[in-house]
mmCIF file of C-alpha atoms in Angstrom:
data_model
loop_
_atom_site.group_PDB
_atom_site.id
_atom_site.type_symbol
_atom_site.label_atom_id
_atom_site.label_comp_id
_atom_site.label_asym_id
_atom_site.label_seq_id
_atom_site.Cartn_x
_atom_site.Cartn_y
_atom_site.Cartn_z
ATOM 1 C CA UNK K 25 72.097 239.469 57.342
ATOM 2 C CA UNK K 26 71.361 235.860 55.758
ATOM 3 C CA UNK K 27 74.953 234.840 56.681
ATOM 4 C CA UNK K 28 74.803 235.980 59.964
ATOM 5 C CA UNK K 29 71.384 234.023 60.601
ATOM 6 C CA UNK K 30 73.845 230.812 59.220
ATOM 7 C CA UNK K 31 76.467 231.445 61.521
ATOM 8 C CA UNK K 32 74.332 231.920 64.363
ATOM 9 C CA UNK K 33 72.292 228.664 63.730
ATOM 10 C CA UNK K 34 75.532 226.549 63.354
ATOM 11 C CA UNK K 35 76.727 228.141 66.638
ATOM 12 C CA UNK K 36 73.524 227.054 68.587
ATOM 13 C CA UNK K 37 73.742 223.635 67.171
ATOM 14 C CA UNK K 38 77.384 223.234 67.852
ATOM 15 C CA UNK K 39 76.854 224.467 71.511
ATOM 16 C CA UNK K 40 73.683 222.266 71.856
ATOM 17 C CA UNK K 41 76.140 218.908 71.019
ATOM 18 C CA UNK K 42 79.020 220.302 72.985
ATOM 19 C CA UNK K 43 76.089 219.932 76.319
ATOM 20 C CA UNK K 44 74.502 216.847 74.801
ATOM 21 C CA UNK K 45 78.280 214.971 74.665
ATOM 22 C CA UNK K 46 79.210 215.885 77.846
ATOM 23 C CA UNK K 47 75.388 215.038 79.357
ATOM 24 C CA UNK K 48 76.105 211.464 77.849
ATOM 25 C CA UNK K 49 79.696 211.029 79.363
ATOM 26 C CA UNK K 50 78.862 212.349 82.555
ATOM 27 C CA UNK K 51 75.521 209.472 82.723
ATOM 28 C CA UNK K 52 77.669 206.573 81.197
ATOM 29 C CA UNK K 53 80.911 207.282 83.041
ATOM 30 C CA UNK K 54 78.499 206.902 86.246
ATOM 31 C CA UNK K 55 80.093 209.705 87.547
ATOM 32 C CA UNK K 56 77.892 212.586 90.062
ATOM 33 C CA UNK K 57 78.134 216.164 89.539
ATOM 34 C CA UNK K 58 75.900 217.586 91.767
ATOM 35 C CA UNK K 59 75.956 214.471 94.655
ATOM 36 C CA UNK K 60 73.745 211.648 94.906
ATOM 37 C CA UNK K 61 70.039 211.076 97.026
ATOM 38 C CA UNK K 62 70.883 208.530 99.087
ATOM 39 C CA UNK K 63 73.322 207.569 102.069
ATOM 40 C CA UNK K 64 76.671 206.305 103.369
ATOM 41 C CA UNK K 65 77.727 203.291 105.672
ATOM 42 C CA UNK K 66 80.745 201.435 105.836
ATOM 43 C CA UNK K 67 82.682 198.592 106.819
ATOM 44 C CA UNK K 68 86.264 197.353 107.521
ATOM 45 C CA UNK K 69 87.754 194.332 105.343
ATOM 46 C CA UNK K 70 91.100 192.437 106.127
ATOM 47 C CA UNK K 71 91.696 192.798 102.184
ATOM 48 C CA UNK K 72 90.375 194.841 99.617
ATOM 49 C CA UNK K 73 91.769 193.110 96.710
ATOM 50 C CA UNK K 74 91.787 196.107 94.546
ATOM 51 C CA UNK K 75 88.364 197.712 94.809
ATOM 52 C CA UNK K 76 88.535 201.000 93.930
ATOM 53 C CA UNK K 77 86.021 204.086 93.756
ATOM 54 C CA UNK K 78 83.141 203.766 91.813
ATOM 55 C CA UNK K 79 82.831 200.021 91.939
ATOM 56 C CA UNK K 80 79.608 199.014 91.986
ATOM 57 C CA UNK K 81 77.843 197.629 95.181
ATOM 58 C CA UNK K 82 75.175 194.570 94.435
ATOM 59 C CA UNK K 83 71.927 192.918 96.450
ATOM 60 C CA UNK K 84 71.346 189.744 94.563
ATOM 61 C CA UNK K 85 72.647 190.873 91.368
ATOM 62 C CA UNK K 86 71.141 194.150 90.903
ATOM 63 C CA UNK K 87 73.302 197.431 91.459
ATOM 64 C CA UNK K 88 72.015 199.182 94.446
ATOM 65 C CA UNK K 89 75.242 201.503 94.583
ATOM 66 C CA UNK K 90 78.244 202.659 94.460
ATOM 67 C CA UNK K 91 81.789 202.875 96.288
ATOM 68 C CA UNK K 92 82.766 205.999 97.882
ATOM 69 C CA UNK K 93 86.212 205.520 98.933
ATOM 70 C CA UNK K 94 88.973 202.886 100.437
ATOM 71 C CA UNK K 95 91.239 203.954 102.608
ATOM 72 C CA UNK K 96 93.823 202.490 105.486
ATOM 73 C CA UNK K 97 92.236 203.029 108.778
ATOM 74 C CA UNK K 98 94.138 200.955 111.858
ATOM 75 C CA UNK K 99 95.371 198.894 109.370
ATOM 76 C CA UNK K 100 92.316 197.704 107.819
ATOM 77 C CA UNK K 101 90.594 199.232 104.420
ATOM 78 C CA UNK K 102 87.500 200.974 104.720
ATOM 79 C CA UNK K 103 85.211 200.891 101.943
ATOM 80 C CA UNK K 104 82.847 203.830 102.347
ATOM 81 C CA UNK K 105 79.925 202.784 100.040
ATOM 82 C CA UNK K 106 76.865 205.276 98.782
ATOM 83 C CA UNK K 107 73.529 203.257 98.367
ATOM 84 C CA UNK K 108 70.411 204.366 97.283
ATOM 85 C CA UNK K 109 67.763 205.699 99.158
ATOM 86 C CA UNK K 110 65.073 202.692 99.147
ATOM 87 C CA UNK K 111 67.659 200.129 99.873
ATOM 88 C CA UNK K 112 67.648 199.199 103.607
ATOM 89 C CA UNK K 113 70.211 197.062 105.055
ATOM 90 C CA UNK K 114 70.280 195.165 108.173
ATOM 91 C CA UNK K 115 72.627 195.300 110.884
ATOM 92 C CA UNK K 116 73.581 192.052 110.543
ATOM 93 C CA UNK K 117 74.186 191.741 106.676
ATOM 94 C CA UNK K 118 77.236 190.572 105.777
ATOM 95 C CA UNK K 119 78.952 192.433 103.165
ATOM 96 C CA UNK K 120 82.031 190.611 100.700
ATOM 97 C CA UNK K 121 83.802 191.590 98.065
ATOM 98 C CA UNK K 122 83.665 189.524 94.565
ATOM 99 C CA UNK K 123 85.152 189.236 91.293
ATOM 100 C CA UNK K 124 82.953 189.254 88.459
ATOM 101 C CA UNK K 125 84.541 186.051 86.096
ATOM 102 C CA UNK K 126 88.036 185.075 86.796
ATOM 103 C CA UNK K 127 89.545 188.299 85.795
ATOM 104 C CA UNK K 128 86.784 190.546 86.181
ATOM 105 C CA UNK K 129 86.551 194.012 87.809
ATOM 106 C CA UNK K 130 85.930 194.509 92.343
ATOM 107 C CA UNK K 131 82.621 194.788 93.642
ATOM 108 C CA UNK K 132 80.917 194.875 96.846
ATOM 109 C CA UNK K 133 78.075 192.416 97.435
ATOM 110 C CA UNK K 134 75.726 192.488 100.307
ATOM 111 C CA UNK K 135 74.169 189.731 101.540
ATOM 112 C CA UNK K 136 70.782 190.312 103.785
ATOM 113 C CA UNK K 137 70.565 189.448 107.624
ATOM 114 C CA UNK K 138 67.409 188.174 109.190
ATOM 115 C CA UNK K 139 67.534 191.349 111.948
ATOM 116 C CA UNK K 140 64.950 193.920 111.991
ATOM 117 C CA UNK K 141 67.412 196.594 112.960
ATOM 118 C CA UNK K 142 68.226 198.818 109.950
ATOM 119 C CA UNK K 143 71.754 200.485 109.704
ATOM 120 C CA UNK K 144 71.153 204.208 109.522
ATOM 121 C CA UNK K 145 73.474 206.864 107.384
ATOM 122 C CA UNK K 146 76.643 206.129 109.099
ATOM 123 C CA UNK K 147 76.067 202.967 109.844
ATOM 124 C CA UNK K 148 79.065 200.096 110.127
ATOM 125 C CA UNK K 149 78.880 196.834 108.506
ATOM 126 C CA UNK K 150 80.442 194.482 111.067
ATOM 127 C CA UNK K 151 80.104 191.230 108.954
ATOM 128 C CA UNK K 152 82.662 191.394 106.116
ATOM 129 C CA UNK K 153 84.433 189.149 103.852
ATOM 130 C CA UNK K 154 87.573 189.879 102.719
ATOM 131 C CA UNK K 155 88.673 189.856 98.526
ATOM 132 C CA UNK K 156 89.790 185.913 97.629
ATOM 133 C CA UNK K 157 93.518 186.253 96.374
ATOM 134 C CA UNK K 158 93.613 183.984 93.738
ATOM 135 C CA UNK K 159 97.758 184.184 93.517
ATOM 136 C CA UNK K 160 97.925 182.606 97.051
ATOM 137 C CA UNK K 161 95.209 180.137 96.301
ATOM 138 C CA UNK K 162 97.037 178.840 93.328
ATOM 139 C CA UNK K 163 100.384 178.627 94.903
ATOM 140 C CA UNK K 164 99.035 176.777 97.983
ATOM 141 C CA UNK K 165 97.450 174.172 95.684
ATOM 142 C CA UNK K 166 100.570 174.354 93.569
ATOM 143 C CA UNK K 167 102.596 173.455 96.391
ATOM 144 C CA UNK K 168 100.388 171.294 98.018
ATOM 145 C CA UNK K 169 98.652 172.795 101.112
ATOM 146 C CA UNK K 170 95.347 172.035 99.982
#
């Protein structure tokens, strides 16, 4: 019986870090199981310069949420981004994607408008500003065009 009571015990504990391991990827992976509180818009950019789902989305540095998705839509990539519930954007913020340092990873930063209209779930960005491509900036000062 005292065996039995061992084996059991070091079952429930090895179970019990099994859940706790996958708790702790799950949380620092960023990733959603069961969806997110919060809602969608979007916007169109002439470049998306290799954002990607899950890149972060920023109001004046702090992370207010995430990308959804980029896809081609009338030959244009729209970003689908998730924000959080308590952030309000206005209709006429302009959203850009940046580079954090030189090399750094995509993300999406928003830049507040002075409107009082608020974009609803659903809502379209119409100010965007499209990835710089630091390949054709360096060859046009390479060669000269600047």
């Amino acid at each position: 019986m005292r065996r039995f009571d061992i084996e059991l015990t070091v079952g429930l504990f090895l179970i019990a870090g099994i859940l706790c391991l996958g708790y702790l990827s799950i949380k620092l992976g960023k990733m959603e199981v069961l969806g997110s509180e919060g809602y969608e818009i979007y916007g169109f950019f002439g470049n998306s310069g290799g954002l990607k789902n899950g890149s972060s989305i920023s109001i004046a540095g702090v992370e207010v949420g995430r990308v959804k998705g980029v896809v081609l839509e009338n030959y244009q990539a729209k970003v689908v981004m998730s924000l959080s519930q308590g952030v309000k954007i206005q209709e006429d913020a302009i959203a850009s994607i940046k580079t954090r340092g030189l090399i750094g990873e995509k993300f999406v930063e928003i830049t507040p408008g002075a409107s009082e209209k608020i974009l609803g779930p659903g809502g379209r960005i119409r100010e965007t500003l499209p990835a710089v491509d630091f390949e054709q900036l360096l060859s046009s000062y390479v060669f000269g065009k600047i």
